[in-house]
Short mmCIF file of C-alpha atoms (C1' of nucleotides) in Angstrom, two decimals:
data_model
loop_
_atom_site.label_atom_id
_atom_site.label_comp_id
_atom_site.label_asym_id
_atom_site.label_seq_id
_atom_site.Cartn_x
_atom_site.Cartn_y
_atom_site.Cartn_z
CA MET A 288 -37.93 -54.24 24.40
CA GLU A 289 -40.71 -52.42 22.55
CA ASN A 290 -40.24 -54.60 19.46
CA VAL A 291 -40.90 -58.14 20.70
CA LEU A 292 -43.93 -58.39 18.44
CA ASP A 293 -41.94 -57.16 15.43
CA LEU A 294 -39.30 -59.75 16.23
CA THR A 295 -41.72 -62.67 16.42
CA LYS A 296 -43.59 -61.55 13.34
CA TRP A 297 -40.31 -61.37 11.46
CA TYR A 298 -39.44 -64.88 12.63
CA LYS A 299 -42.75 -66.37 11.54
CA LYS A 300 -42.13 -65.05 8.06
CA ASN A 301 -38.40 -65.74 7.75
CA PHE A 302 -37.50 -68.79 9.86
CA ARG A 303 -35.41 -71.60 8.44
CA ASP A 304 -37.28 -74.87 8.32
CA LEU A 305 -35.05 -76.99 10.56
CA PRO A 306 -36.03 -80.51 11.62
CA TRP A 307 -35.80 -79.88 15.37
CA ARG A 308 -38.20 -76.96 15.03
CA THR A 309 -41.10 -79.10 13.91
CA THR A 310 -41.17 -81.39 16.93
CA ASN A 311 -41.90 -81.23 20.64
CA ASP A 312 -39.96 -84.42 21.33
CA PRO A 313 -37.52 -83.55 24.14
CA TYR A 314 -35.14 -86.22 22.86
CA LYS A 315 -34.83 -84.62 19.45
CA ILE A 316 -34.58 -81.14 20.91
CA TRP A 317 -31.95 -82.20 23.42
CA LEU A 318 -29.95 -83.97 20.71
CA SER A 319 -30.08 -80.96 18.41
CA GLU A 320 -29.01 -78.59 21.18
CA ILE A 321 -26.00 -80.70 22.11
CA ILE A 322 -24.96 -80.93 18.45
CA LEU A 323 -25.36 -77.18 17.99
CA GLN A 324 -23.20 -76.15 20.95
CA GLN A 325 -20.40 -74.05 19.46
CA THR A 326 -21.43 -75.43 16.09
CA GLN A 327 -23.24 -73.86 13.17
CA VAL A 328 -26.40 -75.30 11.67
CA VAL A 329 -24.72 -76.06 8.35
CA GLN A 330 -22.14 -78.19 10.10
CA GLY A 331 -24.48 -79.92 12.55
CA LEU A 332 -27.46 -80.68 10.32
CA ALA A 333 -26.08 -83.82 8.68
CA TYR A 334 -25.03 -85.18 12.07
CA TYR A 335 -28.50 -84.60 13.44
CA HIS A 336 -30.03 -86.63 10.61
CA ARG A 337 -27.51 -89.44 11.07
CA PHE A 338 -28.15 -89.63 14.81
CA ILE A 339 -31.94 -89.62 14.43
CA THR A 340 -31.73 -92.30 11.75
CA GLU A 341 -29.35 -94.48 13.77
CA TYR A 342 -30.94 -93.76 17.15
CA PRO A 343 -34.62 -92.78 16.73
CA THR A 344 -35.21 -92.87 20.48
CA VAL A 345 -33.22 -92.16 23.61
CA ALA A 346 -33.44 -95.87 24.47
CA LYS A 347 -31.73 -96.80 21.21
CA LEU A 348 -28.97 -94.32 21.92
CA ALA A 349 -28.57 -95.76 25.40
CA GLU A 350 -28.15 -99.26 23.94
CA ALA A 351 -25.25 -98.20 21.78
CA SER A 352 -21.64 -98.35 22.93
CA GLU A 353 -19.69 -95.18 23.60
CA GLU A 354 -17.41 -96.19 20.75
CA GLN A 355 -20.32 -96.29 18.31
CA VAL A 356 -21.55 -92.90 19.47
CA LEU A 357 -18.09 -91.39 19.13
CA ARG A 358 -17.79 -92.90 15.65
CA LEU A 359 -21.01 -91.22 14.55
CA TRP A 360 -19.81 -87.98 16.15
CA GLN A 361 -16.46 -88.19 14.36
CA GLY A 362 -15.51 -84.91 12.71
CA LEU A 363 -17.84 -82.70 14.75
CA GLY A 364 -15.31 -81.91 17.47
CA TYR A 365 -15.69 -81.24 21.20
CA TYR A 366 -16.02 -84.95 21.80
CA SER A 367 -17.01 -84.58 25.46
CA ARG A 368 -20.39 -83.70 23.97
CA ALA A 369 -20.66 -87.20 22.50
CA ARG A 370 -19.45 -88.89 25.67
CA ASN A 371 -21.93 -86.89 27.77
CA LEU A 372 -24.67 -87.48 25.20
CA HIS A 373 -24.26 -91.20 25.69
CA LYS A 374 -24.07 -90.87 29.49
CA THR A 375 -27.26 -88.84 29.57
CA ALA A 376 -29.08 -91.25 27.26
CA LYS A 377 -28.27 -94.09 29.64
CA LEU A 378 -29.28 -91.96 32.60
CA ILE A 379 -32.65 -91.01 31.08
CA THR A 380 -33.32 -94.59 30.03
CA ASN A 381 -32.29 -96.27 33.25
CA GLU A 382 -32.99 -93.70 35.98
CA TYR A 383 -35.71 -91.49 34.51
CA GLN A 384 -37.90 -94.25 32.98
CA GLY A 385 -37.04 -92.91 29.54
CA VAL A 386 -38.72 -89.56 30.20
CA PHE A 387 -36.88 -86.24 30.03
CA PRO A 388 -37.48 -83.90 32.99
CA ASN A 389 -39.65 -80.89 32.17
CA GLU A 390 -37.98 -78.56 34.67
CA LYS A 391 -34.85 -76.57 34.06
CA CYS A 392 -33.28 -77.38 37.43
CA GLU A 393 -33.63 -81.11 36.73
CA LEU A 394 -32.26 -80.81 33.20
CA LEU A 395 -29.22 -78.99 34.58
CA LYS A 396 -28.23 -82.17 36.39
CA LEU A 397 -27.72 -84.03 33.13
CA PRO A 398 -24.12 -84.33 31.88
CA GLY A 399 -23.45 -81.90 29.06
CA VAL A 400 -26.54 -79.79 29.80
CA GLY A 401 -25.67 -76.31 31.03
CA ASP A 402 -27.69 -73.16 31.50
CA TYR A 403 -28.24 -72.44 27.81
CA THR A 404 -29.21 -76.00 26.86
CA ALA A 405 -31.53 -76.49 29.84
CA SER A 406 -33.35 -73.27 28.97
CA ALA A 407 -33.55 -74.25 25.30
CA ILE A 408 -35.06 -77.64 26.11
CA VAL A 409 -37.70 -76.40 28.57
CA SER A 410 -38.72 -73.60 26.25
CA PHE A 411 -38.82 -75.59 22.98
CA ALA A 412 -40.22 -78.84 24.35
CA PHE A 413 -42.45 -77.51 27.14
CA ASN A 414 -42.89 -73.83 26.23
CA LYS A 415 -41.65 -72.60 29.59
CA PRO A 416 -40.39 -69.00 29.92
CA HIS A 417 -36.64 -69.46 30.34
CA PRO A 418 -34.49 -67.26 28.08
CA ALA A 419 -31.92 -69.36 26.22
CA ILE A 420 -28.87 -67.11 26.19
CA ASP A 421 -26.41 -68.19 23.55
CA GLY A 422 -23.89 -66.28 21.50
CA ASN A 423 -26.60 -65.04 19.15
CA VAL A 424 -28.72 -63.65 21.96
CA PHE A 425 -25.73 -61.97 23.59
CA ARG A 426 -24.97 -60.30 20.26
CA VAL A 427 -28.51 -59.16 19.51
CA ILE A 428 -29.14 -57.76 22.99
CA SER A 429 -25.72 -56.15 23.37
CA ARG A 430 -26.36 -54.31 20.10
CA TYR A 431 -30.00 -53.45 20.70
CA TYR A 432 -29.17 -51.78 24.03
CA ASP A 433 -25.57 -50.96 23.07
CA ILE A 434 -24.22 -52.78 26.10
CA ASN A 435 -20.44 -52.74 26.51
CA LEU A 436 -20.22 -55.43 29.19
CA PRO A 437 -17.91 -58.31 28.20
CA ILE A 438 -20.13 -61.26 27.31
CA ASP A 439 -17.39 -63.77 28.10
CA GLU A 440 -17.49 -62.83 31.78
CA PRO A 441 -19.93 -65.15 33.58
CA ALA A 442 -21.21 -62.24 35.71
CA THR A 443 -22.59 -60.55 32.59
CA ARG A 444 -25.13 -63.32 31.97
CA LYS A 445 -27.20 -62.13 34.93
CA VAL A 446 -27.61 -58.67 33.40
CA PHE A 447 -28.81 -60.14 30.12
CA LEU A 448 -31.17 -62.53 31.89
CA GLU A 449 -32.84 -59.63 33.68
CA ILE A 450 -33.34 -57.90 30.34
CA LEU A 451 -34.67 -61.02 28.62
CA GLN A 452 -36.96 -62.40 31.34
CA PRO A 453 -39.70 -59.76 31.02
CA MET A 454 -39.45 -59.99 27.25
CA ILE A 455 -40.01 -63.74 27.07
CA GLU A 456 -42.98 -63.38 29.40
CA GLN A 457 -44.71 -61.08 26.90
CA THR A 458 -45.01 -63.84 24.34
CA SER A 459 -44.67 -67.54 23.60
CA PRO A 460 -41.37 -68.68 25.14
CA ALA A 461 -40.51 -71.14 22.36
CA LEU A 462 -41.33 -68.56 19.71
CA PHE A 463 -39.30 -65.88 21.45
CA ASN A 464 -36.17 -67.97 21.97
CA ASN A 465 -36.31 -69.22 18.38
CA ALA A 466 -36.87 -65.73 17.03
CA ILE A 467 -34.05 -63.95 18.81
CA MET A 468 -31.56 -66.71 18.07
CA GLU A 469 -32.62 -66.82 14.43
CA LEU A 470 -32.19 -63.07 14.16
CA GLY A 471 -28.66 -63.36 15.53
CA ALA A 472 -27.82 -66.28 13.27
CA THR A 473 -29.17 -64.88 10.00
CA LEU A 474 -29.29 -61.05 10.21
CA CYS A 475 -27.50 -59.77 13.29
CA LYS A 476 -24.33 -61.63 12.40
CA ASN A 477 -20.94 -60.83 13.81
CA ASP A 478 -19.59 -59.69 10.45
CA HIS A 479 -21.66 -57.82 7.87
CA PRO A 480 -24.95 -57.71 9.79
CA ASN A 481 -27.93 -57.19 7.52
CA CYS A 482 -29.33 -54.20 9.39
CA SER A 483 -31.36 -52.85 6.49
CA VAL A 484 -34.00 -55.58 6.80
CA CYS A 485 -33.80 -56.02 10.57
CA PRO A 486 -37.11 -55.82 12.46
CA LEU A 487 -35.25 -54.09 15.31
CA TYR A 488 -33.65 -51.47 13.08
CA ILE A 489 -35.53 -48.44 14.41
CA ASP A 490 -34.62 -48.80 18.08
CA CYS A 491 -31.26 -50.55 17.82
CA GLN A 492 -28.97 -48.40 19.96
CA ALA A 493 -25.72 -49.74 18.52
CA ARG A 494 -26.93 -48.87 15.03
CA ILE A 495 -27.88 -45.37 16.18
CA ASN A 496 -24.54 -44.95 18.01
CA GLU A 497 -22.64 -46.59 15.14
CA THR A 498 -21.11 -49.16 17.50
CA ILE A 499 -22.43 -52.26 15.74
CA ALA A 500 -18.93 -53.49 14.92
CA LEU A 501 -17.86 -52.99 18.58
CA ARG A 502 -20.65 -55.18 19.95
CA PRO A 503 -20.56 -57.56 21.61
CA VAL A 504 -17.50 -56.87 23.73
CA LYS A 505 -15.22 -59.78 24.53
CA ASN A 506 -12.30 -59.69 26.92
CA LYS A 507 -10.53 -62.99 26.73
CA LYS A 508 -7.93 -64.05 24.26
CA VAL A 509 -6.96 -67.67 23.80
CA LYS A 510 -3.34 -68.68 24.15
CA LYS A 511 -2.06 -71.40 21.90
CA ARG A 512 0.76 -73.81 22.52
CA ASN A 513 2.63 -75.88 19.99
CA ARG A 514 2.84 -79.66 20.22
CA TYR A 515 4.75 -82.15 18.14
CA PHE A 516 3.04 -85.45 17.43
CA ASN A 517 4.97 -88.21 15.69
CA TYR A 518 2.66 -90.98 14.57
CA LEU A 519 3.76 -94.46 13.58
CA LEU A 520 1.81 -96.10 10.79
CA ILE A 521 3.19 -99.60 10.97
CA ARG A 522 2.02 -101.82 8.11
CA TYR A 523 2.31 -105.56 8.48
CA LYS A 524 0.52 -107.52 5.74
CA ASP A 525 -2.92 -105.85 5.50
CA ASN A 526 -2.81 -104.71 9.10
CA ILE A 527 -2.12 -101.50 10.99
CA TYR A 528 -1.96 -100.73 14.71
CA ILE A 529 -4.11 -98.29 16.63
CA GLN A 530 -4.62 -97.33 20.25
CA LYS A 531 -7.20 -95.55 22.32
CA ARG A 532 -6.41 -92.19 23.92
CA PHE A 533 -7.19 -92.13 27.60
CA GLY A 534 -7.21 -89.57 30.40
CA LYS A 535 -7.98 -85.90 30.11
CA GLY A 536 -6.99 -83.71 27.21
CA ILE A 537 -7.82 -83.70 23.54
CA TRP A 538 -9.60 -86.58 21.87
CA GLU A 539 -10.32 -88.52 25.06
CA ASN A 540 -11.44 -92.10 24.24
CA LEU A 541 -10.84 -91.68 20.52
CA PHE A 542 -8.37 -93.88 18.66
CA GLU A 543 -5.11 -92.85 17.05
CA LEU A 544 -1.89 -94.39 15.78
CA PRO A 545 0.99 -95.20 18.13
CA LEU A 546 2.23 -91.76 19.19
CA ILE A 547 5.57 -90.35 20.20
CA GLU A 548 5.18 -86.78 21.40
CA THR A 549 8.30 -84.64 21.45
CA GLU A 550 9.13 -81.19 22.80
CA ALA A 551 10.38 -80.03 19.40
CA PRO A 552 10.20 -81.17 15.79
CA ALA A 553 11.81 -84.58 15.43
CA ASP A 554 13.06 -86.66 12.54
CA TRP A 555 13.37 -90.36 11.85
CA LYS A 556 16.89 -90.55 13.28
CA ASN A 557 16.32 -88.88 16.62
CA LEU A 558 13.08 -90.82 17.07
CA SER A 559 14.81 -94.19 16.76
CA ASN A 560 15.31 -94.62 20.51
CA SER A 561 11.68 -93.78 21.25
CA ILE A 562 10.50 -96.12 18.52
CA ALA A 563 12.66 -98.89 19.92
CA SER A 564 11.05 -98.42 23.31
CA THR A 565 7.60 -98.61 21.69
CA VAL A 566 8.19 -101.69 19.55
CA SER A 567 10.72 -104.33 20.57
CA ASN A 568 11.45 -105.71 17.08
CA THR A 569 12.26 -102.75 14.87
CA LYS A 570 15.05 -104.45 12.88
CA GLY A 571 12.94 -105.04 9.80
CA PHE A 572 11.34 -101.59 9.85
CA ASN A 573 11.41 -99.95 6.46
CA LEU A 574 10.44 -96.28 6.39
CA VAL A 575 8.60 -95.81 3.12
CA LYS A 576 6.99 -92.41 3.43
CA GLN A 577 6.86 -89.43 5.75
CA THR A 578 3.96 -86.97 5.81
CA SER A 579 3.78 -83.67 7.73
CA LEU A 580 0.46 -82.07 8.62
CA LYS A 581 -0.44 -79.05 10.73
CA HIS A 582 -3.63 -79.36 12.70
CA VAL A 583 -5.01 -76.29 14.46
CA LEU A 584 -7.23 -76.57 17.52
CA THR A 585 -8.63 -73.81 19.70
CA HIS A 586 -5.88 -73.97 22.31
CA GLN A 587 -3.06 -75.73 20.54
CA THR A 588 -1.39 -76.15 17.21
CA LEU A 589 -0.35 -79.68 16.40
CA PHE A 590 2.63 -80.27 14.16
CA CYS A 591 2.08 -83.86 13.15
CA GLN A 592 4.32 -86.26 11.31
CA PHE A 593 3.25 -89.64 10.02
CA PHE A 594 5.97 -92.23 9.53
CA GLU A 595 4.73 -94.97 7.23
CA ILE A 596 6.69 -98.10 8.01
CA TYR A 597 6.55 -101.49 6.36
CA THR A 598 7.67 -104.64 8.10
CA THR A 599 7.52 -108.31 7.24
CA GLU A 600 7.77 -109.35 10.86
CA LYS A 601 4.78 -108.96 13.15
CA PRO A 602 5.55 -105.97 15.39
CA VAL A 603 5.70 -106.58 19.14
CA PHE A 604 4.51 -103.59 21.16
CA VAL A 605 6.03 -102.93 24.55
CA SER A 606 2.75 -101.71 26.02
CA GLU A 607 -0.34 -103.85 25.71
CA ASN A 608 -2.84 -101.28 24.56
CA CYS A 609 -2.22 -101.50 20.82
CA LEU A 610 -4.93 -102.98 18.68
CA GLU A 611 -4.16 -104.79 15.43
CA ILE A 612 -6.74 -104.11 12.75
CA GLU A 613 -7.04 -104.45 9.01
CA LEU A 614 -6.56 -101.09 7.32
CA LYS A 615 -9.93 -101.45 5.59
CA ASP A 616 -11.60 -101.77 8.99
CA SER A 617 -10.27 -98.42 10.22
CA THR A 618 -13.57 -96.76 9.29
CA LYS A 619 -15.22 -98.69 12.11
CA TYR A 620 -13.31 -96.85 14.83
CA PRO A 621 -13.66 -93.25 16.05
CA PHE A 622 -10.59 -91.19 15.14
CA PRO A 623 -9.81 -87.49 15.29
CA ILE A 624 -10.51 -86.07 11.85
CA LEU A 625 -6.78 -85.59 11.30
CA ILE A 626 -6.13 -89.31 11.68
CA SER A 627 -9.27 -90.32 9.82
CA ASN A 628 -8.33 -88.20 6.83
CA PHE A 629 -4.80 -89.52 6.83
CA LEU A 630 -5.93 -93.15 6.88
CA LEU A 631 -8.42 -92.48 4.10
CA SER A 632 -5.62 -90.97 2.00
CA LEU A 633 -3.66 -94.23 1.99
"C1'" DA B 230 -12.45 -67.08 37.61
"C1'" DA B 231 -9.81 -69.00 34.22
"C1'" DT B 232 -8.87 -72.53 31.12
"C1'" DA B 233 -9.51 -76.52 28.09
"C1'" DC B 234 -12.10 -78.66 24.71
"C1'" DG B 235 -12.55 -79.56 17.70
"C1'" DT B 236 -13.48 -78.40 13.42
"C1'" DG B 237 -14.35 -75.60 9.40
"C1'" DG B 238 -14.80 -71.14 7.50
"C1'" DT B 239 -13.62 -66.13 6.98
"C1'" DT B 240 -10.82 -62.03 7.02
"C1'" DT C 176 -1.94 -65.81 7.89
"C1'" DA C 177 -2.67 -65.66 12.41
"C1'" DA C 178 -6.69 -64.57 14.64
"C1'" DC C 179 -11.33 -64.80 15.19
"C1'" DC C 180 -15.86 -66.77 14.94
"C1'" DA C 181 -19.85 -70.48 15.39
"C1'" DA C 182 -26.92 -72.63 18.92
"C1'" DG C 183 -21.48 -73.83 25.56
"C1'" DT C 184 -20.03 -77.02 29.27
"C1'" DA C 185 -16.99 -78.93 32.76
"C1'" DT C 186 -13.56 -78.38 36.00
#
DNA sequence: AATACGTGGTT
DNA sequence: TAACCAAGTAT
């Protein structure tokens, strides 16, 4: 690229003052990069502040329980990031003497750290020349050179790396990675790019060819499936009952209400058998309210019903994994945002 | 290689 | 409004 200097000059004048940009602390940079995976700055910023306040060092994060980490992560989504964050904090504290590796190949061994994040950390914390290729960079480069390769094919990354490597070696690696990502995030946006003030305007091939809106190219389309979740909110005195999700799939290790999943929409009557096999004493159950909510995830649409049940007899659960808590204590546990919002609405 | 994994915002 | 997008990683 002939315009690397224009790009970095533009960045120095126009960068957003973000907290992880004014530090060389690998812990803070790693934390910010995990939070920002598939997440915009506006959404992640508050979480970053909360995590740094609660866990100022990697050792403090390692001391926490996974449940506490998930609770602080609640609402941010992609919860494997929080589970891996905690795993890596323990790993760094216990196996790496509390010191983050300063080589990309070592960082790649950490849970939750992939090619992008490893490159981001070594460049921002140690100023090493590894291009951090995220969605922004794919977009900027695919437009600047008018590349029609699908960016969601893993093989394409290599082509972009070969373009970016000589560029990052012309300048300061941290500055370069910050600049090109910032350009993608603030000017070279997917919709309504602000080309008129872009430092790369003159030589941008997609602008010249009028293919801006066609770049970058993506091939894959996500397929969604429908699921039907029937949640039991059983209220006994001031208490409710929750359980932890386990195994693979959505919301692993988060809490939820006792769940009956069905193949199709269900109502109170045709759930009675399933409820009876969940709780052994349902005689005094009094259905007071029923709430329906649709919750859309990337790969599935959840049609959720909440059955609010009052009982004067302590419910006896068939399986042992139900936890009895006071409703007012529900804020202490990590829930999917759907459940959290529902409980807060009571 | 293909698919799953959250949530909030926009068109 | 269904589809797409946003600082990706793991399997």
